[in-house]
Amino acid sequence: MENIVRFIKSVRLGWYGHIERMQNRRMLKKIVTAKVEVTQKRDRRETSLSRIKILREREKERERMATNRREGAGDHT
């Protein structure tokens, strides 16, 4: 298993060297060396809480639909 890991690391290192020697105008080098600008940091907690709120609202809606179905089951003759 160590030989496989060592082989993969050497191939990666070779690929990295290949990209580093490329001319800066090459698209692949531009993509690999690009820096991503983040304009707004997302708050994971806020996102998680809002998702929980949405899931709870959906659950309540399904419960209302199920209750209405049971109550109206005999009325559709």
PDB file of N, CA and C in Angstrom:
ATOM      1  N   MET A   1       0.825  -1.193   0.000  1.00  0.00           N
ATOM      2  CA  MET A   1       0.000   0.000   0.000  1.00  0.00           C
ATOM      3  C   MET A   1       0.869   1.256   0.000  1.00  0.00           C
ATOM      4  N   GLU A   2       1.977   1.235   0.735  1.00  0.00           N
ATOM      5  CA  GLU A   2       2.862   2.396   0.776  1.00  0.00           C
ATOM      6  C   GLU A   2       3.431   2.706  -0.599  1.00  0.00           C
ATOM      7  N   ASN A   3       3.717   1.654  -1.379  1.00  0.00           N
ATOM      8  CA  ASN A   3       4.260   1.865  -2.719  1.00  0.00           C
ATOM      9  C   ASN A   3       3.273   2.606  -3.615  1.00  0.00           C
ATOM     10  N   ILE A   4       1.993   2.297  -3.490  1.00  0.00           N
ATOM     11  CA  ILE A   4       0.964   2.964  -4.292  1.00  0.00           C
ATOM     12  C   ILE A   4       0.890   4.433  -3.910  1.00  0.00           C
ATOM     13  N   VAL A   5       0.873   4.711  -2.605  1.00  0.00           N
ATOM     14  CA  VAL A   5       0.798   6.091  -2.124  1.00  0.00           C
ATOM     15  C   VAL A   5       2.025   6.871  -2.594  1.00  0.00           C
ATOM     16  N   ARG A   6       3.184   6.280  -2.474  1.00  0.00           N
ATOM     17  CA  ARG A   6       4.421   6.930  -2.900  1.00  0.00           C
ATOM     18  C   ARG A   6       4.385   7.211  -4.407  1.00  0.00           C
ATOM     19  N   PHE A   7       3.879   6.242  -5.189  1.00  0.00           N
ATOM     20  CA  PHE A   7       3.774   6.423  -6.632  1.00  0.00           C
ATOM     21  C   PHE A   7       2.837   7.582  -6.969  1.00  0.00           C
ATOM     22  N   ILE A   8       1.675   7.618  -6.325  1.00  0.00           N
ATOM     23  CA  ILE A   8       0.705   8.687  -6.589  1.00  0.00           C
ATOM     24  C   ILE A   8       1.307  10.046  -6.241  1.00  0.00           C
ATOM     25  N   LYS A   9       2.008  10.128  -5.099  1.00  0.00           N
ATOM     26  CA  LYS A   9       2.636  11.393  -4.716  1.00  0.00           C
ATOM     27  C   LYS A   9       3.682  11.817  -5.730  1.00  0.00           C
ATOM     28  N   SER A  10       4.458  10.881  -6.259  1.00  0.00           N
ATOM     29  CA  SER A  10       5.484  11.239  -7.236  1.00  0.00           C
ATOM     30  C   SER A  10       4.850  11.717  -8.540  1.00  0.00           C
ATOM     31  N   VAL A  11       3.752  11.099  -8.953  1.00  0.00           N
ATOM     32  CA  VAL A  11       3.060  11.526 -10.170  1.00  0.00           C
ATOM     33  C   VAL A  11       2.489  12.927  -9.975  1.00  0.00           C
ATOM     34  N   ARG A  12       1.900  13.179  -8.804  1.00  0.00           N
ATOM     35  CA  ARG A  12       1.374  14.510  -8.502  1.00  0.00           C
ATOM     36  C   ARG A  12       2.475  15.562  -8.548  1.00  0.00           C
ATOM     37  N   LEU A  13       3.604  15.240  -7.947  1.00  0.00           N
ATOM     38  CA  LEU A  13       4.722  16.162  -7.919  1.00  0.00           C
ATOM     39  C   LEU A  13       5.235  16.428  -9.333  1.00  0.00           C
ATOM     40  N   GLY A  14       5.292  15.410 -10.156  1.00  0.00           N
ATOM     41  CA  GLY A  14       5.693  15.580 -11.549  1.00  0.00           C
ATOM     42  C   GLY A  14       4.731  16.479 -12.301  1.00  0.00           C
ATOM     43  N   TRP A  15       3.434  16.292 -12.069  1.00  0.00           N
ATOM     44  CA  TRP A  15       2.401  17.108 -12.713  1.00  0.00           C
ATOM     45  C   TRP A  15       2.518  18.553 -12.260  1.00  0.00           C
ATOM     46  N   TYR A  16       2.777  18.751 -10.967  1.00  0.00           N
ATOM     47  CA  TYR A  16       2.936  20.098 -10.430  1.00  0.00           C
ATOM     48  C   TYR A  16       4.141  20.781 -11.078  1.00  0.00           C
ATOM     49  N   GLY A  17       5.249  20.063 -11.214  1.00  0.00           N
ATOM     50  CA  GLY A  17       6.431  20.610 -11.872  1.00  0.00           C
ATOM     51  C   GLY A  17       6.150  20.978 -13.314  1.00  0.00           C
ATOM     52  N   HIS A  18       5.380  20.150 -13.995  1.00  0.00           N
ATOM     53  CA  HIS A  18       4.995  20.414 -15.381  1.00  0.00           C
ATOM     54  C   HIS A  18       4.223  21.729 -15.474  1.00  0.00           C
ATOM     55  N   ILE A  19       3.271  21.916 -14.590  1.00  0.00           N
ATOM     56  CA  ILE A  19       2.462  23.135 -14.597  1.00  0.00           C
ATOM     57  C   ILE A  19       3.315  24.353 -14.246  1.00  0.00           C
ATOM     58  N   GLU A  20       4.200  24.217 -13.279  1.00  0.00           N
ATOM     59  CA  GLU A  20       5.061  25.333 -12.878  1.00  0.00           C
ATOM     60  C   GLU A  20       5.968  25.781 -14.019  1.00  0.00           C
ATOM     61  N   ARG A  21       6.395  24.878 -14.877  1.00  0.00           N
ATOM     62  CA  ARG A  21       7.280  25.232 -15.990  1.00  0.00           C
ATOM     63  C   ARG A  21       6.522  25.797 -17.186  1.00  0.00           C
ATOM     64  N   MET A  22       5.187  25.698 -17.163  1.00  0.00           N
ATOM     65  CA  MET A  22       4.386  26.211 -18.278  1.00  0.00           C
ATOM     66  C   MET A  22       4.506  27.728 -18.376  1.00  0.00           C
ATOM     67  N   GLN A  23       4.228  28.241 -19.555  1.00  0.00           N
ATOM     68  CA  GLN A  23       4.177  29.693 -19.740  1.00  0.00           C
ATOM     69  C   GLN A  23       2.932  30.228 -19.036  1.00  0.00           C
ATOM     70  N   ASN A  24       3.043  31.424 -18.479  1.00  0.00           N
ATOM     71  CA  ASN A  24       1.946  32.007 -17.703  1.00  0.00           C
ATOM     72  C   ASN A  24       0.682  32.246 -18.521  1.00  0.00           C
ATOM     73  N   ARG A  25       0.799  32.342 -19.829  1.00  0.00           N
ATOM     74  CA  ARG A  25      -0.380  32.607 -20.652  1.00  0.00           C
ATOM     75  C   ARG A  25      -1.215  31.358 -20.925  1.00  0.00           C
ATOM     76  N   ARG A  26      -0.711  30.184 -20.586  1.00  0.00           N
ATOM     77  CA  ARG A  26      -1.449  28.936 -20.822  1.00  0.00           C
ATOM     78  C   ARG A  26      -2.659  28.848 -19.899  1.00  0.00           C
ATOM     79  N   MET A  27      -3.776  28.410 -20.442  1.00  0.00           N
ATOM     80  CA  MET A  27      -5.035  28.385 -19.695  1.00  0.00           C
ATOM     81  C   MET A  27      -4.959  27.482 -18.462  1.00  0.00           C
ATOM     82  N   LEU A  28      -4.366  26.301 -18.603  1.00  0.00           N
ATOM     83  CA  LEU A  28      -4.283  25.383 -17.473  1.00  0.00           C
ATOM     84  C   LEU A  28      -3.517  26.012 -16.310  1.00  0.00           C
ATOM     85  N   LYS A  29      -2.436  26.695 -16.606  1.00  0.00           N
ATOM     86  CA  LYS A  29      -1.665  27.335 -15.541  1.00  0.00           C
ATOM     87  C   LYS A  29      -2.478  28.456 -14.908  1.00  0.00           C
ATOM     88  N   LYS A  30      -3.220  29.205 -15.710  1.00  0.00           N
ATOM     89  CA  LYS A  30      -4.074  30.269 -15.172  1.00  0.00           C
ATOM     90  C   LYS A  30      -5.114  29.685 -14.215  1.00  0.00           C
ATOM     91  N   ILE A  31      -5.683  28.550 -14.604  1.00  0.00           N
ATOM     92  CA  ILE A  31      -6.718  27.926 -13.775  1.00  0.00           C
ATOM     93  C   ILE A  31      -6.121  27.402 -12.475  1.00  0.00           C
ATOM     94  N   VAL A  32      -4.993  26.718 -12.562  1.00  0.00           N
ATOM     95  CA  VAL A  32      -4.388  26.114 -11.380  1.00  0.00           C
ATOM     96  C   VAL A  32      -3.883  27.168 -10.408  1.00  0.00           C
ATOM     97  N   THR A  33      -3.352  28.279 -10.931  1.00  0.00           N
ATOM     98  CA  THR A  33      -2.765  29.298 -10.055  1.00  0.00           C
ATOM     99  C   THR A  33      -3.731  30.429  -9.726  1.00  0.00           C
ATOM    100  N   ALA A  34      -4.978  30.349 -10.182  1.00  0.00           N
ATOM    101  CA  ALA A  34      -5.944  31.415  -9.940  1.00  0.00           C
ATOM    102  C   ALA A  34      -6.265  31.533  -8.454  1.00  0.00           C
ATOM    103  N   LYS A  35      -6.511  32.758  -8.040  1.00  0.00           N
ATOM    104  CA  LYS A  35      -6.936  33.011  -6.667  1.00  0.00           C
ATOM    105  C   LYS A  35      -8.400  33.412  -6.697  1.00  0.00           C
ATOM    106  N   VAL A  36      -9.196  32.777  -5.883  1.00  0.00           N
ATOM    107  CA  VAL A  36     -10.624  33.027  -5.844  1.00  0.00           C
ATOM    108  C   VAL A  36     -10.888  34.137  -4.841  1.00  0.00           C
ATOM    109  N   GLU A  37     -11.632  35.132  -5.281  1.00  0.00           N
ATOM    110  CA  GLU A  37     -11.989  36.220  -4.386  1.00  0.00           C
ATOM    111  C   GLU A  37     -13.355  35.929  -3.774  1.00  0.00           C
ATOM    112  N   VAL A  38     -13.409  36.016  -2.478  1.00  0.00           N
ATOM    113  CA  VAL A  38     -14.663  35.782  -1.772  1.00  0.00           C
ATOM    114  C   VAL A  38     -15.226  37.139  -1.383  1.00  0.00           C
ATOM    115  N   THR A  39     -16.438  37.397  -1.824  1.00  0.00           N
ATOM    116  CA  THR A  39     -17.031  38.703  -1.540  1.00  0.00           C
ATOM    117  C   THR A  39     -17.844  38.694  -0.255  1.00  0.00           C
ATOM    118  N   GLN A  40     -18.402  37.560   0.092  1.00  0.00           N
ATOM    119  CA  GLN A  40     -19.235  37.498   1.281  1.00  0.00           C
ATOM    120  C   GLN A  40     -19.027  36.152   1.966  1.00  0.00           C
ATOM    121  N   LYS A  41     -18.745  36.199   3.237  1.00  0.00           N
ATOM    122  CA  LYS A  41     -18.566  34.971   3.989  1.00  0.00           C
ATOM    123  C   LYS A  41     -19.943  34.453   4.415  1.00  0.00           C
ATOM    124  N   ARG A  42     -20.163  33.185   4.171  1.00  0.00           N
ATOM    125  CA  ARG A  42     -21.435  32.579   4.553  1.00  0.00           C
ATOM    126  C   ARG A  42     -21.341  32.051   5.972  1.00  0.00           C
ATOM    127  N   ASP A  43     -22.360  32.311   6.736  1.00  0.00           N
ATOM    128  CA  ASP A  43     -22.418  31.823   8.099  1.00  0.00           C
ATOM    129  C   ASP A  43     -23.088  30.461   8.086  1.00  0.00           C
ATOM    130  N   ARG A  44     -22.292  29.426   8.338  1.00  0.00           N
ATOM    131  CA  ARG A  44     -22.834  28.062   8.285  1.00  0.00           C
ATOM    132  C   ARG A  44     -23.967  27.871   9.288  1.00  0.00           C
ATOM    133  N   ARG A  45     -23.807  28.454  10.470  1.00  0.00           N
ATOM    134  CA  ARG A  45     -24.840  28.287  11.492  1.00  0.00           C
ATOM    135  C   ARG A  45     -26.149  28.893  11.024  1.00  0.00           C
ATOM    136  N   GLU A  46     -26.064  30.088  10.455  1.00  0.00           N
ATOM    137  CA  GLU A  46     -27.264  30.753   9.966  1.00  0.00           C
ATOM    138  C   GLU A  46     -27.914  29.936   8.860  1.00  0.00           C
ATOM    139  N   THR A  47     -27.112  29.434   7.948  1.00  0.00           N
ATOM    140  CA  THR A  47     -27.629  28.618   6.856  1.00  0.00           C
ATOM    141  C   THR A  47     -28.298  27.360   7.392  1.00  0.00           C
ATOM    142  N   SER A  48     -27.659  26.707   8.349  1.00  0.00           N
ATOM    143  CA  SER A  48     -28.209  25.486   8.916  1.00  0.00           C
ATOM    144  C   SER A  48     -29.528  25.763   9.630  1.00  0.00           C
ATOM    145  N   LEU A  49     -29.569  26.852  10.391  1.00  0.00           N
ATOM    146  CA  LEU A  49     -30.793  27.181  11.117  1.00  0.00           C
ATOM    147  C   LEU A  49     -31.926  27.521  10.152  1.00  0.00           C
ATOM    148  N   SER A  50     -31.629  28.226   9.085  1.00  0.00           N
ATOM    149  CA  SER A  50     -32.681  28.556   8.127  1.00  0.00           C
ATOM    150  C   SER A  50     -33.177  27.293   7.420  1.00  0.00           C
ATOM    151  N   ARG A  51     -32.266  26.345   7.125  1.00  0.00           N
ATOM    152  CA  ARG A  51     -32.693  25.089   6.509  1.00  0.00           C
ATOM    153  C   ARG A  51     -33.584  24.292   7.453  1.00  0.00           C
ATOM    154  N   ILE A  52     -33.229  24.278   8.731  1.00  0.00           N
ATOM    155  CA  ILE A  52     -34.046  23.572   9.720  1.00  0.00           C
ATOM    156  C   ILE A  52     -35.434  24.191   9.781  1.00  0.00           C
ATOM    157  N   LYS A  53     -35.489  25.522   9.758  1.00  0.00           N
ATOM    158  CA  LYS A  53     -36.781  26.213   9.803  1.00  0.00           C
ATOM    159  C   LYS A  53     -37.636  25.834   8.589  1.00  0.00           C
ATOM    160  N   ILE A  54     -37.029  25.803   7.420  1.00  0.00           N
ATOM    161  CA  ILE A  54     -37.757  25.437   6.194  1.00  0.00           C
ATOM    162  C   ILE A  54     -38.253  24.000   6.280  1.00  0.00           C
ATOM    163  N   LEU A  55     -37.403  23.086   6.754  1.00  0.00           N
ATOM    164  CA  LEU A  55     -37.810  21.683   6.873  1.00  0.00           C
ATOM    165  C   LEU A  55     -38.950  21.513   7.862  1.00  0.00           C
ATOM    166  N   ARG A  56     -38.909  22.254   8.958  1.00  0.00           N
ATOM    167  CA  ARG A  56     -40.001  22.178   9.938  1.00  0.00           C
ATOM    168  C   ARG A  56     -41.302  22.702   9.348  1.00  0.00           C
ATOM    169  N   GLU A  57     -41.230  23.799   8.581  1.00  0.00           N
ATOM    170  CA  GLU A  57     -42.436  24.340   7.945  1.00  0.00           C
ATOM    171  C   GLU A  57     -43.018  23.338   6.958  1.00  0.00           C
ATOM    172  N   ARG A  58     -42.152  22.671   6.196  1.00  0.00           N
ATOM    173  CA  ARG A  58     -42.630  21.650   5.253  1.00  0.00           C
ATOM    174  C   ARG A  58     -43.282  20.492   5.983  1.00  0.00           C
ATOM    175  N   GLU A  59     -42.690  20.103   7.107  1.00  0.00           N
ATOM    176  CA  GLU A  59     -43.250  19.009   7.887  1.00  0.00           C
ATOM    177  C   GLU A  59     -44.634  19.385   8.416  1.00  0.00           C
ATOM    178  N   LYS A  60     -44.775  20.607   8.908  1.00  0.00           N
ATOM    179  CA  LYS A  60     -46.072  21.065   9.400  1.00  0.00           C
ATOM    180  C   LYS A  60     -47.103  21.078   8.278  1.00  0.00           C
ATOM    181  N   GLU A  61     -46.689  21.509   7.085  1.00  0.00           N
ATOM    182  CA  GLU A  61     -47.595  21.536   5.946  1.00  0.00           C
ATOM    183  C   GLU A  61     -48.045  20.121   5.567  1.00  0.00           C
ATOM    184  N   ARG A  62     -47.125  19.160   5.586  1.00  0.00           N
ATOM    185  CA  ARG A  62     -47.500  17.770   5.295  1.00  0.00           C
ATOM    186  C   ARG A  62     -48.466  17.232   6.345  1.00  0.00           C
ATOM    187  N   GLU A  63     -48.239  17.597   7.616  1.00  0.00           N
ATOM    188  CA  GLU A  63     -49.151  17.152   8.669  1.00  0.00           C
ATOM    189  C   GLU A  63     -50.540  17.737   8.460  1.00  0.00           C
ATOM    190  N   ARG A  64     -50.612  19.027   8.059  1.00  0.00           N
ATOM    191  CA  ARG A  64     -51.919  19.650   7.788  1.00  0.00           C
ATOM    192  C   ARG A  64     -52.615  18.945   6.630  1.00  0.00           C
ATOM    193  N   MET A  65     -51.848  18.645   5.585  1.00  0.00           N
ATOM    194  CA  MET A  65     -52.432  17.966   4.427  1.00  0.00           C
ATOM    195  C   MET A  65     -52.940  16.580   4.814  1.00  0.00           C
ATOM    196  N   ALA A  66     -52.182  15.868   5.626  1.00  0.00           N
ATOM    197  CA  ALA A  66     -52.598  14.530   6.056  1.00  0.00           C
ATOM    198  C   ALA A  66     -53.845  14.614   6.917  1.00  0.00           C
ATOM    199  N   THR A  67     -53.914  15.606   7.800  1.00  0.00           N
ATOM    200  CA  THR A  67     -55.090  15.770   8.659  1.00  0.00           C
ATOM    201  C   THR A  67     -56.311  16.095   7.816  1.00  0.00           C
ATOM    202  N   ASN A  68     -56.158  17.000   6.858  1.00  0.00           N
ATOM    203  CA  ASN A  68     -57.279  17.368   5.981  1.00  0.00           C
ATOM    204  C   ASN A  68     -57.743  16.176   5.155  1.00  0.00           C
ATOM    205  N   ARG A  69     -56.836  15.347   4.752  1.00  0.00           N
ATOM    206  CA  ARG A  69     -57.173  14.165   3.979  1.00  0.00           C
ATOM    207  C   ARG A  69     -57.997  13.197   4.805  1.00  0.00           C
ATOM    208  N   ARG A  70     -57.545  12.982   6.050  1.00  0.00           N
ATOM    209  CA  ARG A  70     -58.280  12.067   6.927  1.00  0.00           C
ATOM    210  C   ARG A  70     -59.661  12.597   7.243  1.00  0.00           C
ATOM    211  N   GLU A  71     -59.774  13.893   7.506  1.00  0.00           N
ATOM    212  CA  GLU A  71     -61.071  14.468   7.862  1.00  0.00           C
ATOM    213  C   GLU A  71     -62.026  14.487   6.672  1.00  0.00           C
ATOM    214  N   GLY A  72     -61.484  14.696   5.486  1.00  0.00           N
ATOM    215  CA  GLY A  72     -62.335  14.783   4.304  1.00  0.00           C
ATOM    216  C   GLY A  72     -62.459  13.492   3.539  1.00  0.00           C
ATOM    217  N   ALA A  73     -61.973  12.392   4.066  1.00  0.00           N
ATOM    218  CA  ALA A  73     -61.951  11.122   3.335  1.00  0.00           C
ATOM    219  C   ALA A  73     -63.353  10.627   2.985  1.00  0.00           C
ATOM    220  N   GLY A  74     -64.319  10.841   3.868  1.00  0.00           N
ATOM    221  CA  GLY A  74     -65.665  10.330   3.620  1.00  0.00           C
ATOM    222  C   GLY A  74     -66.534  11.291   2.852  1.00  0.00           C
ATOM    223  N   ASP A  75     -66.040  12.488   2.559  1.00  0.00           N
ATOM    224  CA  ASP A  75     -66.873  13.525   1.950  1.00  0.00           C
ATOM    225  C   ASP A  75     -66.855  13.529   0.423  1.00  0.00           C
ATOM    226  N   HIS A  76     -66.054  12.698  -0.214  1.00  0.00           N
ATOM    227  CA  HIS A  76     -65.893  12.788  -1.668  1.00  0.00           C
ATOM    228  C   HIS A  76     -66.776  11.792  -2.435  1.00  0.00           C
ATOM    229  N   THR A  77     -67.957  11.526  -1.995  1.00  0.00           N
ATOM    230  CA  THR A  77     -68.831  10.564  -2.695  1.00  0.00           C
ATOM    231  C   THR A  77     -69.498  11.111  -3.899  1.00  0.00           C
TER     232      THR A  77
END
